[in-house]
């Protein structure tokens, strides 16, 4: 939704993201802000903490592909929202 953030999380597979729609958006990857716009392709390395942030007036939309099929079927995907991880 416009003006919303996705909580920080990580997983055991790389993510490749194609940005389809959005304005004034960025991702945080391993503590570094990465601004993006329509048509950009983003690569999030496996295991890196990351989140997505949309400050613009329209809903951001993107297509994400992950190489996680083996992890998923072996139940080793390792997806976790970082706010749920004990310090």
Tab-separated table of C-alpha atoms in Angstrom:
chain	number	residue	atom	x	y	z
A	1	UNK	CA	0.000	0.000	0.000
A	2	UNK	CA	1.174	3.577	-0.479
A	3	UNK	CA	3.283	4.815	2.406
A	4	UNK	CA	3.803	1.362	3.927
A	5	UNK	CA	6.900	-0.636	4.764
A	6	UNK	CA	7.611	-4.338	4.621
A	7	UNK	CA	9.307	-5.474	7.850
A	8	UNK	CA	12.962	-6.473	7.727
A	9	UNK	CA	13.480	-10.173	7.060
A	10	UNK	CA	15.923	-12.648	5.568
A	11	UNK	CA	15.829	-16.067	3.895
A	12	UNK	CA	18.199	-18.731	2.587
A	13	UNK	CA	17.726	-17.977	-1.108
A	14	UNK	CA	18.629	-15.027	-3.292
A	15	UNK	CA	15.731	-12.870	-4.515
A	16	UNK	CA	15.541	-11.212	-7.917
A	17	UNK	CA	12.965	-8.409	-8.048
A	18	UNK	CA	11.578	-6.662	-11.126
A	19	UNK	CA	9.970	-3.331	-10.176
A	20	UNK	CA	6.646	-2.946	-12.025
A	21	UNK	CA	5.095	0.141	-10.368
A	22	UNK	CA	5.840	2.637	-7.602
A	23	UNK	CA	7.210	6.065	-6.710
A	24	UNK	CA	9.622	7.217	-4.000
A	25	UNK	CA	10.525	3.665	-2.989
A	26	UNK	CA	13.641	1.968	-1.700
A	27	UNK	CA	14.903	-1.231	-0.184
A	28	UNK	CA	17.226	-1.573	2.766
A	29	UNK	CA	19.717	-4.375	2.074
A	30	UNK	CA	22.265	-5.247	4.748
A	31	UNK	CA	21.809	-1.788	6.273
A	32	UNK	CA	22.231	0.167	3.028
A	33	UNK	CA	19.426	2.086	1.280
A	34	UNK	CA	18.889	1.091	-2.369
A	35	UNK	CA	16.509	3.447	-4.231
A	36	UNK	CA	14.540	1.907	-7.053
A	37	UNK	CA	12.152	2.870	-9.821
A	38	UNK	CA	10.000	1.186	-12.439
A	39	UNK	CA	12.000	-1.165	-14.662
A	40	UNK	CA	14.826	-1.726	-12.170
A	41	UNK	CA	15.964	-5.247	-11.361
A	42	UNK	CA	17.180	-5.784	-7.812
A	43	UNK	CA	19.195	-8.717	-6.507
A	44	UNK	CA	19.059	-9.456	-2.790
A	45	UNK	CA	21.799	-11.909	-1.785
A	46	UNK	CA	20.811	-14.944	0.239
A	47	UNK	CA	20.798	-14.392	3.976
A	48	UNK	CA	21.076	-10.589	3.803
A	49	UNK	CA	18.582	-8.728	6.017
A	50	UNK	CA	16.309	-6.609	3.823
A	51	UNK	CA	13.064	-4.638	3.768
A	52	UNK	CA	11.044	-2.592	1.278
A	53	UNK	CA	9.730	0.929	1.837
A	54	UNK	CA	7.164	2.912	-0.159
A	55	UNK	CA	6.746	6.623	0.643
A	56	UNK	CA	5.031	7.489	-2.640
A	57	UNK	CA	1.341	8.089	-3.391
A	58	UNK	CA	0.804	4.820	-5.331
A	59	UNK	CA	1.067	1.183	-4.370
A	60	UNK	CA	4.411	-0.385	-5.250
A	61	UNK	CA	4.219	-3.557	-7.323
A	62	UNK	CA	6.999	-5.928	-8.204
A	63	UNK	CA	7.632	-9.468	-9.380
A	64	UNK	CA	9.986	-11.525	-7.221
A	65	UNK	CA	11.730	-14.742	-8.266
A	66	UNK	CA	13.697	-16.836	-5.805
A	67	UNK	CA	15.904	-19.840	-6.264
A	68	UNK	CA	14.308	-21.342	-3.187
A	69	UNK	CA	12.523	-24.463	-4.503
A	70	UNK	CA	15.019	-26.908	-2.972
A	71	UNK	CA	15.054	-24.965	0.313
A	72	UNK	CA	11.245	-24.854	0.311
A	73	UNK	CA	10.802	-28.593	-0.268
A	74	UNK	CA	13.550	-29.453	2.235
A	75	UNK	CA	11.926	-27.037	4.733
A	76	UNK	CA	15.191	-25.076	5.015
A	77	UNK	CA	13.955	-21.776	3.539
A	78	UNK	CA	14.906	-19.972	6.745
A	79	UNK	CA	12.437	-17.103	6.237
A	80	UNK	CA	12.118	-15.010	9.375
A	81	UNK	CA	10.942	-11.481	10.089
A	82	UNK	CA	13.855	-9.926	11.959
A	83	UNK	CA	11.679	-8.280	14.600
A	84	UNK	CA	10.823	-11.822	15.765
A	85	UNK	CA	14.462	-12.886	16.256
A	86	UNK	CA	15.707	-12.682	19.853
A	87	UNK	CA	18.582	-10.204	20.265
